[in-house]
Structure formats: structure tokens, C-alpha cells
mmCIF file of C-alpha atoms in Angstrom:
data_model
loop_
_atom_site.group_PDB
_atom_site.id
_atom_site.type_symbol
_atom_site.label_atom_id
_atom_site.label_comp_id
_atom_site.label_asym_id
_atom_site.label_seq_id
_atom_site.Cartn_x
_atom_site.Cartn_y
_atom_site.Cartn_z
ATOM 1 C CA MET N 456 40.719 -51.206 -21.347
ATOM 2 C CA LYS N 457 40.833 -52.280 -17.540
ATOM 3 C CA LYS N 458 43.792 -50.048 -17.189
ATOM 4 C CA LEU N 459 41.998 -47.215 -18.439
ATOM 5 C CA LEU N 460 39.027 -48.001 -16.451
ATOM 6 C CA LYS N 461 41.204 -48.387 -12.987
ATOM 7 C CA ILE N 462 42.395 -44.776 -13.643
ATOM 8 C CA PHE N 463 39.290 -43.166 -14.422
ATOM 9 C CA MET N 464 37.734 -44.533 -11.075
ATOM 10 C CA ILE N 465 40.727 -43.426 -9.400
ATOM 11 C CA LEU N 466 40.507 -39.807 -10.907
ATOM 12 C CA PHE N 467 36.560 -39.665 -10.440
ATOM 13 C CA LEU N 468 37.081 -40.712 -6.845
ATOM 14 C CA GLY N 469 40.048 -37.854 -6.585
ATOM 15 C CA VAL N 470 37.606 -35.395 -7.765
ATOM 16 C CA MET N 471 34.716 -36.344 -5.591
ATOM 17 C CA VAL N 472 36.748 -36.263 -2.393
ATOM 18 C CA LEU N 473 37.839 -33.139 -3.273
ATOM 19 C CA HIS N 474 34.507 -31.631 -3.918
ATOM 20 C CA ALA N 475 33.467 -32.419 -0.821
ATOM 21 C CA GLN N 476 36.072 -31.173 1.113
ATOM 22 C CA ASP N 477 35.122 -27.692 -0.978
ATOM 23 C CA ASN N 478 31.185 -28.068 0.071
ATOM 24 C CA LYS N 479 32.253 -28.716 3.665
ATOM 25 C CA GLN N 480 34.413 -25.453 3.745
ATOM 26 C CA ILE N 481 31.739 -23.489 2.328
ATOM 27 C CA THR N 482 29.151 -25.294 4.950
ATOM 28 C CA ASP N 483 31.227 -24.139 7.913
ATOM 29 C CA LYS N 484 31.982 -20.634 6.168
ATOM 30 C CA ALA N 485 28.239 -20.435 6.051
ATOM 31 C CA GLN N 486 27.927 -21.360 9.832
ATOM 32 C CA LYS N 487 30.270 -19.583 10.761
ATOM 33 C CA VAL N 488 28.713 -16.037 9.707
ATOM 34 C CA SER N 489 25.184 -16.555 9.707
ATOM 35 C CA VAL N 490 26.009 -16.853 13.197
ATOM 36 C CA ARG N 491 28.001 -13.985 14.021
ATOM 37 C CA LEU N 492 25.250 -11.857 11.830
ATOM 38 C CA GLN N 493 22.652 -13.971 14.133
ATOM 39 C CA GLN N 494 24.423 -12.259 17.503
ATOM 40 C CA LYS N 495 24.826 -8.412 15.580
ATOM 41 C CA LEU N 496 20.900 -8.555 14.395
ATOM 42 C CA LEU N 497 19.695 -10.555 17.019
ATOM 43 C CA LEU N 498 18.440 -12.682 14.924
ATOM 44 C CA THR N 499 16.234 -15.667 15.613
ATOM 45 C CA ASP N 500 17.040 -19.534 15.136
ATOM 46 C CA ALA N 501 14.804 -19.877 11.955
ATOM 47 C CA GLN N 502 16.261 -16.489 9.994
ATOM 48 C CA THR N 503 20.089 -18.080 11.073
ATOM 49 C CA ALA N 504 18.985 -21.023 9.030
ATOM 50 C CA LYS N 505 17.343 -19.304 6.308
ATOM 51 C CA ILE N 506 20.565 -16.989 6.249
ATOM 52 C CA LYS N 507 23.028 -20.120 5.790
ATOM 53 C CA SER N 508 20.848 -21.895 3.370
ATOM 54 C CA LEU N 509 21.380 -18.369 1.283
ATOM 55 C CA ILE N 510 24.929 -18.159 1.505
ATOM 56 C CA ILE N 511 25.477 -22.234 0.704
ATOM 57 C CA ASP N 512 23.351 -21.747 -2.177
ATOM 58 C CA ASN N 513 25.115 -18.572 -3.306
ATOM 59 C CA PHE N 514 28.505 -18.472 -2.778
ATOM 60 C CA SER N 515 29.611 -18.660 -6.226
ATOM 61 C CA GLN N 516 28.112 -14.840 -6.791
ATOM 62 C CA ILE N 517 29.074 -14.120 -3.118
ATOM 63 C CA LYS N 518 32.323 -14.731 -4.561
ATOM 64 C CA GLU N 519 32.231 -13.113 -7.261
ATOM 65 C CA ASN N 520 31.338 -10.032 -5.968
ATOM 66 C CA LYS N 521 27.866 -10.642 -7.188
ATOM 67 C CA THR N 522 25.886 -9.502 -4.280
ATOM 68 C CA ALA N 523 23.328 -7.281 -5.045
ATOM 69 C CA ALA N 524 20.356 -10.109 -5.537
ATOM 70 C CA PHE N 525 21.807 -12.040 -2.418
ATOM 71 C CA GLU N 526 21.375 -8.999 -0.113
ATOM 72 C CA THR N 527 17.958 -8.296 -1.441
ATOM 73 C CA LYS N 528 16.941 -11.942 -0.485
ATOM 74 C CA VAL N 529 18.802 -11.696 2.921
ATOM 75 C CA VAL N 530 17.105 -8.242 3.470
ATOM 76 C CA SER N 531 13.544 -9.437 2.869
ATOM 77 C CA LEU N 532 14.214 -12.440 6.097
ATOM 78 C CA LEU N 533 15.187 -9.240 8.386
ATOM 79 C CA THR N 534 12.070 -7.606 10.663
ATOM 80 C CA ASP N 535 12.458 -3.378 10.195
ATOM 81 C CA LYS N 536 14.815 -3.198 13.145
ATOM 82 C CA GLN N 537 17.436 -5.769 11.340
ATOM 83 C CA LYS N 538 17.237 -3.781 8.531
ATOM 84 C CA ASP N 539 18.678 -0.688 9.971
ATOM 85 C CA LYS N 540 21.174 -2.452 11.710
ATOM 86 C CA PHE N 541 22.204 -4.832 8.764
ATOM 87 C CA THR N 542 22.433 -1.006 6.923
ATOM 88 C CA ILE N 543 25.798 -0.843 8.993
ATOM 89 C CA VAL N 544 27.377 -4.306 9.304
ATOM 90 C CA LYS N 545 26.373 -5.031 5.403
ATOM 91 C CA LYS N 546 30.073 -3.948 4.400
ATOM 92 C CA GLU N 547 31.982 -5.558 7.016
ATOM 93 C CA TRP N 548 29.686 -8.910 6.684
ATOM 94 C CA LEU N 549 30.000 -9.369 3.353
ATOM 95 C CA GLN N 550 33.624 -8.597 3.183
ATOM 96 C CA SER N 551 33.790 -11.429 5.886
ATOM 97 C CA LEU N 552 31.813 -13.494 3.253
ATOM 98 C CA GLN N 553 34.181 -13.585 0.311
ATOM 99 C CA ALA N 554 37.569 -13.624 2.446
ATOM 100 C CA HIS N 555 38.671 -16.846 2.817
#
């Protein structure tokens, strides 16, 4: 029974480490692409932080190319001028989100 418990604990810790690495990669990617969008659209720091949070929260849908709801949320954070610019850069920016 003790061996089984030790094996379980080792497996559990291994899964936790892998999960933590995945979360860090998602956070790093979200930071990178949100800053890129900030530069292109002249976003405020608050807008950039909200978009980064949206990316992290919706990452699985983004990876599956289910971006309609995500795009709507992003657009809701933008000014009219930023919305016009976003229309131009949206396709390239979304592709950068989906790339590894």
C-alpha cells in the first residue's frame, strides 16, 4: 500500500509540474501578443492587461480556432479608432495567437 501511495504521489507531482509549465507558456504567449497588439493599436496599459487576461481565459478556444466570442470581447475594449485598426491587423494577430 505504501508503494502504491508513493507512486501516486510521484505521478501527481509530475502532472502538477507539467501543468505549471503549460500555464507559464500560456501566460508568456499572452504577454507577448497583447504587447504586440498594444503597439499596433496604441492600447492603454489597462486595455492591454484586459486583453492579456482574455487571452489566458480563452486560450483553449483560441487554439481550436473558435475565436468569434473572443474577438467580440476584444473589440468591446477598443475605441472606435482602435476598432478600425484592429480590423486590419486581426487576421495576422489571431494567427500569431494560434501558432506555437
